[in-house]
Amino acid sequence: QVQLVESGGGSVQSGGSLRLSCVASGYNMACMGWFRQTPGTGREGVAAIYTDHGSPFYADSVEGRFTASRDNAKNTVYLQMNSLKPEDTAMYYCAIVRRCSDETWGRPDQVLYWGQGTQVTVSS
């Protein structure tokens, strides 16, 4: 049984920071992605990471503000979110993605398993 359990969401003011965590069980972590969803945007890729020393993928909207990392010994991936903006408000989902490549990392139709989601709210 594959399970992805997220934590770390909350409510912060503009410019604040949050750190999301995702603990995976029942699956050897490969390409791990972070997605977010709002009524206006649907579900979109935010970041993805494959190896400890590989370069993560980032959406243009979060480049330079968000950092994805992973700890294979703990079966855990993280998303450090700094300089948060109101437009970052969304439900954030951890996911196992089929491949970490330029064409697939941020596509919802390439996701094999989803976490339950955690709410991030950024106020102005």
mmCIF file of N, CA and C in Angstrom:
data_model
loop_
_atom_site.group_PDB
_atom_site.id
_atom_site.type_symbol
_atom_site.label_atom_id
_atom_site.label_comp_id
_atom_site.label_asym_id
_atom_site.label_seq_id
_atom_site.Cartn_x
_atom_site.Cartn_y
_atom_site.Cartn_z
ATOM 1 N N GLN A 1 0.840 -1.173 0.000
ATOM 2 C CA GLN A 1 0.000 0.000 0.000
ATOM 3 C C GLN A 1 0.890 1.244 0.000
ATOM 4 N N VAL A 2 0.685 2.108 -0.972
ATOM 5 C CA VAL A 2 1.441 3.343 -1.091
ATOM 6 C C VAL A 2 0.706 4.442 -0.339
ATOM 7 N N GLN A 3 1.448 5.197 0.459
ATOM 8 C CA GLN A 3 0.862 6.283 1.216
ATOM 9 C C GLN A 3 1.824 7.464 1.253
ATOM 10 N N LEU A 4 1.303 8.648 0.982
ATOM 11 C CA LEU A 4 2.045 9.890 1.069
ATOM 12 C C LEU A 4 1.333 10.781 2.078
ATOM 13 N N VAL A 5 2.022 11.146 3.148
ATOM 14 C CA VAL A 5 1.437 11.927 4.225
ATOM 15 C C VAL A 5 2.153 13.262 4.306
ATOM 16 N N GLU A 6 1.400 14.340 4.097
ATOM 17 C CA GLU A 6 1.952 15.683 4.088
ATOM 18 C C GLU A 6 1.664 16.405 5.390
ATOM 19 N N SER A 7 2.522 17.366 5.704
ATOM 20 C CA SER A 7 2.330 18.219 6.861
ATOM 21 C C SER A 7 3.070 19.530 6.633
ATOM 22 N N GLY A 8 2.795 20.512 7.455
ATOM 23 C CA GLY A 8 3.513 21.771 7.422
ATOM 24 C C GLY A 8 2.739 22.952 6.880
ATOM 25 N N GLY A 9 1.547 22.728 6.369
ATOM 26 C CA GLY A 9 0.748 23.831 5.874
ATOM 27 C C GLY A 9 0.276 24.728 7.001
ATOM 28 N N GLY A 10 -0.228 25.885 6.626
ATOM 29 C CA GLY A 10 -0.714 26.831 7.612
ATOM 30 C C GLY A 10 -0.999 28.167 6.986
ATOM 31 N N SER A 11 -1.179 29.163 7.834
ATOM 32 C CA SER A 11 -1.489 30.519 7.417
ATOM 33 C C SER A 11 -0.366 31.455 7.832
ATOM 34 N N VAL A 12 0.140 32.233 6.882
ATOM 35 C CA VAL A 12 1.223 33.178 7.135
ATOM 36 C C VAL A 12 0.935 34.476 6.407
ATOM 37 N N GLN A 13 1.647 35.517 6.793
ATOM 38 C CA GLN A 13 1.565 36.797 6.109
ATOM 39 C C GLN A 13 2.540 36.852 4.945
ATOM 40 N N SER A 14 2.296 37.761 4.026
ATOM 41 C CA SER A 14 3.194 37.949 2.895
ATOM 42 C C SER A 14 4.631 38.137 3.380
ATOM 43 N N GLY A 15 5.554 37.461 2.699
ATOM 44 C CA GLY A 15 6.950 37.512 3.077
ATOM 45 C C GLY A 15 7.377 36.438 4.050
ATOM 46 N N GLY A 16 6.437 35.702 4.599
ATOM 47 C CA GLY A 16 6.745 34.656 5.548
ATOM 48 C C GLY A 16 7.213 33.381 4.884
ATOM 49 N N SER A 17 7.468 32.369 5.718
ATOM 50 C CA SER A 17 8.009 31.102 5.244
ATOM 51 C C SER A 17 7.251 29.931 5.840
ATOM 52 N N LEU A 18 7.209 28.841 5.094
ATOM 53 C CA LEU A 18 6.678 27.572 5.552
ATOM 54 C C LEU A 18 7.539 26.457 4.988
ATOM 55 N N ARG A 19 7.574 25.340 5.695
ATOM 56 C CA ARG A 19 8.278 24.156 5.224
ATOM 57 C C ARG A 19 7.315 22.981 5.204
ATOM 58 N N LEU A 20 7.049 22.462 4.022
ATOM 59 C CA LEU A 20 6.182 21.312 3.864
ATOM 60 C C LEU A 20 7.010 20.030 3.878
ATOM 61 N N SER A 21 6.450 18.987 4.466
ATOM 62 C CA SER A 21 7.088 17.682 4.507
ATOM 63 C C SER A 21 6.141 16.635 3.952
ATOM 64 N N CYS A 22 6.707 15.604 3.357
ATOM 65 C CA CYS A 22 5.929 14.492 2.824
ATOM 66 C C CYS A 22 6.674 13.208 3.123
ATOM 67 N N VAL A 23 6.056 12.339 3.899
ATOM 68 C CA VAL A 23 6.634 11.047 4.247
ATOM 69 C C VAL A 23 5.982 9.977 3.384
ATOM 70 N N ALA A 24 6.807 9.224 2.671
ATOM 71 C CA ALA A 24 6.319 8.186 1.770
ATOM 72 C C ALA A 24 6.512 6.812 2.394
ATOM 73 N N SER A 25 5.556 5.930 2.170
ATOM 74 C CA SER A 25 5.657 4.550 2.622
ATOM 75 C C SER A 25 5.108 3.634 1.543
ATOM 76 N N GLY A 26 5.638 2.420 1.494
ATOM 77 C CA GLY A 26 5.171 1.444 0.528
ATOM 78 C C GLY A 26 5.673 1.664 -0.881
ATOM 79 N N TYR A 27 6.661 2.531 -1.050
ATOM 80 C CA TYR A 27 7.167 2.853 -2.372
ATOM 81 C C TYR A 27 8.573 3.409 -2.244
ATOM 82 N N ASN A 28 9.477 2.938 -3.087
ATOM 83 C CA ASN A 28 10.823 3.500 -3.140
ATOM 84 C C ASN A 28 10.776 4.802 -3.919
ATOM 85 N N MET A 29 11.135 5.885 -3.261
ATOM 86 C CA MET A 29 11.013 7.200 -3.859
ATOM 87 C C MET A 29 11.852 7.323 -5.124
ATOM 88 N N ALA A 30 11.243 7.808 -6.158
ATOM 89 C CA ALA A 30 11.926 8.106 -7.403
ATOM 90 C C ALA A 30 11.784 9.601 -7.671
ATOM 91 N N CYS A 31 10.997 9.959 -8.687
ATOM 92 C CA CYS A 31 10.701 11.362 -8.931
ATOM 93 C C CYS A 31 9.564 11.808 -8.006
ATOM 94 N N MET A 32 9.880 12.709 -7.095
ATOM 95 C CA MET A 32 8.893 13.237 -6.155
ATOM 96 C C MET A 32 8.554 14.663 -6.535
ATOM 97 N N GLY A 33 7.272 14.936 -6.674
ATOM 98 C CA GLY A 33 6.823 16.245 -7.113
ATOM 99 C C GLY A 33 5.934 16.927 -6.098
ATOM 100 N N TRP A 34 5.885 18.236 -6.208
ATOM 101 C CA TRP A 34 4.957 19.069 -5.452
ATOM 102 C C TRP A 34 4.059 19.791 -6.442
ATOM 103 N N PHE A 35 2.757 19.745 -6.200
ATOM 104 C CA PHE A 35 1.754 20.407 -7.021
ATOM 105 C C PHE A 35 0.900 21.288 -6.135
ATOM 106 N N ARG A 36 0.212 22.234 -6.741
ATOM 107 C CA ARG A 36 -0.741 23.050 -6.004
ATOM 108 C C ARG A 36 -1.975 23.268 -6.851
ATOM 109 N N GLN A 37 -3.087 23.563 -6.175
ATOM 110 C CA GLN A 37 -4.351 23.688 -6.865
ATOM 111 C C GLN A 37 -5.182 24.806 -6.260
ATOM 112 N N THR A 38 -5.731 25.645 -7.127
ATOM 113 C CA THR A 38 -6.703 26.664 -6.769
ATOM 114 C C THR A 38 -7.849 26.580 -7.765
ATOM 115 N N PRO A 39 -9.009 27.160 -7.421
ATOM 116 C CA PRO A 39 -10.109 27.160 -8.402
ATOM 117 C C PRO A 39 -9.739 27.831 -9.717
ATOM 118 N N GLY A 40 -8.868 28.826 -9.678
ATOM 119 C CA GLY A 40 -8.517 29.547 -10.881
ATOM 120 C C GLY A 40 -7.467 28.875 -11.730
ATOM 121 N N THR A 41 -6.539 28.149 -11.105
ATOM 122 C CA THR A 41 -5.412 27.579 -11.842
ATOM 123 C C THR A 41 -5.543 26.092 -12.101
ATOM 124 N N GLY A 42 -6.433 25.413 -11.418
ATOM 125 C CA GLY A 42 -6.411 23.968 -11.452
ATOM 126 C C GLY A 42 -5.190 23.449 -10.716
ATOM 127 N N ARG A 43 -4.765 22.255 -11.068
ATOM 128 C CA ARG A 43 -3.603 21.655 -10.427
ATOM 129 C C ARG A 43 -2.371 21.810 -11.316
ATOM 130 N N GLU A 44 -1.327 22.415 -10.772
ATOM 131 C CA GLU A 44 -0.124 22.697 -11.530
ATOM 132 C C GLU A 44 1.116 22.254 -10.767
ATOM 133 N N GLY A 45 2.148 21.911 -11.510
ATOM 134 C CA GLY A 45 3.403 21.525 -10.898
ATOM 135 C C GLY A 45 4.133 22.714 -10.312
ATOM 136 N N VAL A 46 4.699 22.533 -9.122
ATOM 137 C CA VAL A 46 5.464 23.556 -8.427
ATOM 138 C C VAL A 46 6.951 23.225 -8.433
ATOM 139 N N ALA A 47 7.296 21.987 -8.076
ATOM 140 C CA ALA A 47 8.682 21.554 -8.007
ATOM 141 C C ALA A 47 8.736 20.041 -8.079
ATOM 142 N N ALA A 48 9.903 19.511 -8.430
ATOM 143 C CA ALA A 48 10.127 18.071 -8.443
ATOM 144 C C ALA A 48 11.606 17.802 -8.214
ATOM 145 N N ILE A 49 11.893 16.650 -7.597
ATOM 146 C CA ILE A 49 13.273 16.289 -7.284
ATOM 147 C C ILE A 49 13.435 14.790 -7.428
ATOM 148 N N TYR A 50 14.597 14.374 -7.959
ATOM 149 C CA TYR A 50 14.850 12.969 -8.239
ATOM 150 C C TYR A 50 15.917 12.376 -7.319
ATOM 151 N N THR A 51 17.094 12.992 -7.239
ATOM 152 C CA THR A 51 18.202 12.496 -6.428
ATOM 153 C C THR A 51 18.697 13.582 -5.484
ATOM 154 N N ASP A 52 19.534 13.151 -4.518
ATOM 155 C CA ASP A 52 20.059 14.097 -3.544
ATOM 156 C C ASP A 52 20.952 15.152 -4.177
ATOM 157 N N HIS A 53 21.642 14.793 -5.238
ATOM 158 C CA HIS A 53 22.586 15.705 -5.868
ATOM 159 C C HIS A 53 22.120 16.230 -7.217
ATOM 160 N N GLY A 54 20.931 15.838 -7.651
ATOM 161 C CA GLY A 54 20.400 16.352 -8.890
ATOM 162 C C GLY A 54 19.791 17.728 -8.714
ATOM 163 N N SER A 55 19.625 18.423 -9.816
ATOM 164 C CA SER A 55 19.013 19.741 -9.795
ATOM 165 C C SER A 55 17.499 19.602 -9.826
ATOM 166 N N PRO A 56 16.801 20.147 -8.834
ATOM 167 C CA PRO A 56 15.345 20.076 -8.860
ATOM 168 C C PRO A 56 14.751 20.894 -9.993
ATOM 169 N N PHE A 57 13.508 20.594 -10.329
ATOM 170 C CA PHE A 57 12.734 21.368 -11.282
ATOM 171 C C PHE A 57 11.830 22.322 -10.527
ATOM 172 N N TYR A 58 11.648 23.533 -11.071
ATOM 173 C CA TYR A 58 10.803 24.527 -10.446
ATOM 174 C C TYR A 58 9.954 25.237 -11.488
ATOM 175 N N ALA A 59 8.733 25.561 -11.099
ATOM 176 C CA ALA A 59 7.926 26.449 -11.913
ATOM 177 C C ALA A 59 8.526 27.848 -11.897
ATOM 178 N N ASP A 60 8.363 28.562 -12.994
ATOM 179 C CA ASP A 60 8.909 29.917 -13.079
ATOM 180 C C ASP A 60 8.392 30.806 -11.948
ATOM 181 N N SER A 61 7.162 30.586 -11.528
ATOM 182 C CA SER A 61 6.543 31.434 -10.532
ATOM 183 C C SER A 61 7.151 31.295 -9.138
ATOM 184 N N VAL A 62 7.891 30.207 -8.877
ATOM 185 C CA VAL A 62 8.467 29.976 -7.556
ATOM 186 C C VAL A 62 9.981 29.907 -7.580
ATOM 187 N N GLU A 63 10.602 29.954 -8.743
ATOM 188 C CA GLU A 63 12.059 29.887 -8.858
ATOM 189 C C GLU A 63 12.705 30.975 -8.006
ATOM 190 N N GLY A 64 13.673 30.568 -7.194
ATOM 191 C CA GLY A 64 14.373 31.497 -6.332
ATOM 192 C C GLY A 64 13.741 31.694 -4.972
ATOM 193 N N ARG A 65 12.509 31.244 -4.795
ATOM 194 C CA ARG A 65 11.815 31.377 -3.514
ATOM 195 C C ARG A 65 11.582 30.030 -2.833
ATOM 196 N N PHE A 66 11.325 28.991 -3.613
ATOM 197 C CA PHE A 66 11.054 27.660 -3.078
ATOM 198 C C PHE A 66 12.258 26.756 -3.310
ATOM 199 N N THR A 67 12.488 25.828 -2.386
ATOM 200 C CA THR A 67 13.575 24.867 -2.497
ATOM 201 C C THR A 67 13.059 23.480 -2.155
ATOM 202 N N ALA A 68 13.208 22.544 -3.086
ATOM 203 C CA ALA A 68 12.842 21.152 -2.849
ATOM 204 C C ALA A 68 14.074 20.367 -2.431
ATOM 205 N N SER A 69 13.897 19.457 -1.494
ATOM 206 C CA SER A 69 14.982 18.596 -1.049
ATOM 207 C C SER A 69 14.405 17.258 -0.626
ATOM 208 N N ARG A 70 15.286 16.291 -0.389
ATOM 209 C CA ARG A 70 14.813 14.979 0.022
ATOM 210 C C ARG A 70 15.824 14.306 0.933
ATOM 211 N N ASP A 71 15.319 13.432 1.774
ATOM 212 C CA ASP A 71 16.130 12.635 2.679
ATOM 213 C C ASP A 71 15.699 11.189 2.467
ATOM 214 N N ASN A 72 16.465 10.457 1.665
ATOM 215 C CA ASN A 72 16.080 9.097 1.320
ATOM 216 C C ASN A 72 16.062 8.174 2.538
ATOM 217 N N ALA A 73 16.951 8.405 3.502
ATOM 218 C CA ALA A 73 16.987 7.575 4.697
ATOM 219 C C ALA A 73 15.693 7.677 5.483
ATOM 220 N N LYS A 74 15.035 8.821 5.422
ATOM 221 C CA LYS A 74 13.775 9.040 6.124
ATOM 222 C C LYS A 74 12.563 8.923 5.216
ATOM 223 N N ASN A 75 12.779 8.597 3.946
ATOM 224 C CA ASN A 75 11.693 8.525 2.967
ATOM 225 C C ASN A 75 10.852 9.796 2.979
ATOM 226 N N THR A 76 11.521 10.924 3.028
ATOM 227 C CA THR A 76 10.851 12.203 3.196
ATOM 228 C C THR A 76 11.341 13.207 2.157
ATOM 229 N N VAL A 77 10.408 13.971 1.612
ATOM 230 C CA VAL A 77 10.733 15.093 0.748
ATOM 231 C C VAL A 77 10.210 16.364 1.396
ATOM 232 N N TYR A 78 10.843 17.479 1.073
ATOM 233 C CA TYR A 78 10.523 18.756 1.688
ATOM 234 C C TYR A 78 10.332 19.819 0.619
ATOM 235 N N LEU A 79 9.568 20.826 0.969
ATOM 236 C CA LEU A 79 9.451 22.018 0.150
ATOM 237 C C LEU A 79 9.561 23.224 1.068
ATOM 238 N N GLN A 80 10.714 23.878 1.030
ATOM 239 C CA GLN A 80 10.928 25.102 1.788
ATOM 240 C C GLN A 80 10.410 26.270 0.971
ATOM 241 N N MET A 81 9.458 27.008 1.516
ATOM 242 C CA MET A 81 8.816 28.105 0.819
ATOM 243 C C MET A 81 9.130 29.404 1.547
ATOM 244 N N ASN A 82 9.879 30.273 0.891
ATOM 245 C CA ASN A 82 10.258 31.566 1.445
ATOM 246 C C ASN A 82 9.631 32.687 0.624
ATOM 247 N N SER A 83 9.616 33.879 1.199
ATOM 248 C CA SER A 83 9.079 35.058 0.523
ATOM 249 C C SER A 83 7.705 34.785 -0.063
ATOM 250 N N LEU A 84 6.841 34.208 0.734
ATOM 251 C CA LEU A 84 5.528 33.801 0.255
ATOM 252 C C LEU A 84 4.685 35.004 -0.146
ATOM 253 N N LYS A 85 3.889 34.803 -1.183
ATOM 254 C CA LYS A 85 3.004 35.821 -1.727
ATOM 255 C C LYS A 85 1.557 35.340 -1.649
ATOM 256 N N PRO A 86 0.593 36.268 -1.649
ATOM 257 C CA PRO A 86 -0.809 35.836 -1.638
ATOM 258 C C PRO A 86 -1.161 34.883 -2.775
ATOM 259 N N GLU A 87 -0.547 35.056 -3.933
ATOM 260 C CA GLU A 87 -0.830 34.172 -5.053
ATOM 261 C C GLU A 87 -0.300 32.756 -4.865
ATOM 262 N N ASP A 88 0.485 32.519 -3.812
ATOM 263 C CA ASP A 88 0.915 31.170 -3.469
ATOM 264 C C ASP A 88 -0.155 30.403 -2.703
ATOM 265 N N THR A 89 -1.222 31.061 -2.300
ATOM 266 C CA THR A 89 -2.301 30.410 -1.570
ATOM 267 C C THR A 89 -2.904 29.291 -2.412
ATOM 268 N N ALA A 90 -2.924 28.083 -1.865
ATOM 269 C CA ALA A 90 -3.421 26.920 -2.602
ATOM 270 C C ALA A 90 -3.379 25.697 -1.699
ATOM 271 N N MET A 91 -4.005 24.628 -2.176
ATOM 272 C CA MET A 91 -3.770 23.313 -1.616
ATOM 273 C C MET A 91 -2.516 22.743 -2.271
ATOM 274 N N TYR A 92 -1.583 22.278 -1.462
ATOM 275 C CA TYR A 92 -0.330 21.728 -1.958
ATOM 276 C C TYR A 92 -0.330 20.220 -1.787
ATOM 277 N N TYR A 93 0.064 19.515 -2.852
ATOM 278 C CA TYR A 93 0.031 18.059 -2.887
ATOM 279 C C TYR A 93 1.414 17.493 -3.164
ATOM 280 N N CYS A 94 1.796 16.507 -2.400
ATOM 281 C CA CYS A 94 2.961 15.693 -2.688
ATOM 282 C C CYS A 94 2.554 14.588 -3.659
ATOM 283 N N ALA A 95 3.460 14.180 -4.545
ATOM 284 C CA ALA A 95 3.109 13.197 -5.557
ATOM 285 C C ALA A 95 4.331 12.418 -6.007
ATOM 286 N N ILE A 96 4.084 11.186 -6.424
ATOM 287 C CA ILE A 96 5.090 10.379 -7.116
ATOM 288 C C ILE A 96 4.834 10.534 -8.601
ATOM 289 N N VAL A 97 5.809 11.075 -9.311
ATOM 290 C CA VAL A 97 5.689 11.360 -10.727
ATOM 291 C C VAL A 97 6.407 10.267 -11.521
ATOM 292 N N ARG A 98 5.878 9.952 -12.685
ATOM 293 C CA ARG A 98 6.428 8.884 -13.511
ATOM 294 C C ARG A 98 7.904 9.109 -13.826
ATOM 295 N N ARG A 99 8.250 10.311 -14.251
ATOM 296 C CA ARG A 99 9.628 10.659 -14.586
ATOM 297 C C ARG A 99 9.903 12.109 -14.246
ATOM 298 N N CYS A 100 11.122 12.376 -13.823
ATOM 299 C CA CYS A 100 11.609 13.742 -13.697
ATOM 300 C C CYS A 100 12.319 14.110 -14.987
ATOM 301 N N SER A 101 11.610 14.728 -15.875
ATOM 302 C CA SER A 101 12.154 15.213 -17.127
ATOM 303 C C SER A 101 11.512 16.550 -17.442
ATOM 304 N N ASP A 102 12.096 17.275 -18.372
ATOM 305 C CA ASP A 102 11.559 18.583 -18.732
ATOM 306 C C ASP A 102 10.106 18.502 -19.172
ATOM 307 N N GLU A 103 9.731 17.396 -19.801
ATOM 308 C CA GLU A 103 8.399 17.272 -20.374
ATOM 309 C C GLU A 103 7.361 16.720 -19.415
ATOM 310 N N THR A 104 7.775 16.087 -18.308
ATOM 311 C CA THR A 104 6.829 15.349 -17.485
ATOM 312 C C THR A 104 6.745 15.767 -16.029
ATOM 313 N N TRP A 105 7.735 16.444 -15.483
ATOM 314 C CA TRP A 105 7.841 16.607 -14.041
ATOM 315 C C TRP A 105 6.641 17.310 -13.429
ATOM 316 N N GLY A 106 6.046 18.260 -14.143
ATOM 317 C CA GLY A 106 4.961 19.060 -13.605
ATOM 318 C C GLY A 106 3.588 18.769 -14.188
ATOM 319 N N ARG A 107 3.432 17.643 -14.826
ATOM 320 C CA ARG A 107 2.161 17.288 -15.455
ATOM 321 C C ARG A 107 1.334 16.387 -14.547
ATOM 322 N N PRO A 108 0.121 16.819 -14.169
ATOM 323 C CA PRO A 108 -0.727 15.958 -13.335
ATOM 324 C C PRO A 108 -1.023 14.602 -13.950
ATOM 325 N N ASP A 109 -1.095 14.517 -15.272
ATOM 326 C CA ASP A 109 -1.397 13.231 -15.904
ATOM 327 C C ASP A 109 -0.223 12.268 -15.873
ATOM 328 N N GLN A 110 0.935 12.701 -15.358
ATOM 329 C CA GLN A 110 2.077 11.827 -15.181
ATOM 330 C C GLN A 110 2.247 11.370 -13.730
ATOM 331 N N VAL A 111 1.323 11.738 -12.860
ATOM 332 C CA VAL A 111 1.399 11.381 -11.453
ATOM 333 C C VAL A 111 0.861 9.976 -11.227
ATOM 334 N N LEU A 112 1.616 9.178 -10.480
ATOM 335 C CA LEU A 112 1.212 7.826 -10.140
ATOM 336 C C LEU A 112 0.441 7.755 -8.823
ATOM 337 N N TYR A 113 0.847 8.550 -7.835
ATOM 338 C CA TYR A 113 0.198 8.568 -6.532
ATOM 339 C C TYR A 113 0.178 9.992 -6.004
ATOM 340 N N TRP A 114 -0.908 10.324 -5.298
ATOM 341 C CA TRP A 114 -1.092 11.643 -4.702
ATOM 342 C C TRP A 114 -1.147 11.566 -3.183
ATOM 343 N N GLY A 115 -0.622 12.594 -2.527
ATOM 344 C CA GLY A 115 -0.866 12.794 -1.114
ATOM 345 C C GLY A 115 -2.229 13.417 -0.897
ATOM 346 N N GLN A 116 -2.582 13.624 0.368
ATOM 347 C CA GLN A 116 -3.914 14.123 0.704
ATOM 348 C C GLN A 116 -4.038 15.631 0.553
ATOM 349 N N GLY A 117 -2.937 16.330 0.486
ATOM 350 C CA GLY A 117 -2.939 17.769 0.353
ATOM 351 C C GLY A 117 -2.853 18.477 1.691
ATOM 352 N N THR A 118 -2.230 19.645 1.690
ATOM 353 C CA THR A 118 -2.154 20.492 2.865
ATOM 354 C C THR A 118 -2.348 21.940 2.432
ATOM 355 N N GLN A 119 -3.151 22.674 3.186
ATOM 356 C CA GLN A 119 -3.543 24.023 2.799
ATOM 357 C C GLN A 119 -2.481 25.031 3.199
ATOM 358 N N VAL A 120 -2.137 25.910 2.261
ATOM 359 C CA VAL A 120 -1.253 27.043 2.502
ATOM 360 C C VAL A 120 -2.022 28.309 2.184
ATOM 361 N N THR A 121 -2.100 29.212 3.148
ATOM 362 C CA THR A 121 -2.806 30.474 2.978
ATOM 363 C C THR A 121 -1.861 31.621 3.308
ATOM 364 N N VAL A 122 -1.713 32.546 2.374
ATOM 365 C CA VAL A 122 -0.828 33.692 2.533
ATOM 366 C C VAL A 122 -1.677 34.950 2.449
ATOM 367 N N SER A 123 -1.672 35.739 3.502
ATOM 368 C CA SER A 123 -2.468 36.954 3.563
ATOM 369 C C SER A 123 -1.599 38.174 3.285
ATOM 370 N N SER A 124 -2.214 39.207 2.730
ATOM 371 C CA SER A 124 -1.509 40.433 2.420
ATOM 372 C C SER A 124 -1.512 41.388 3.594
#
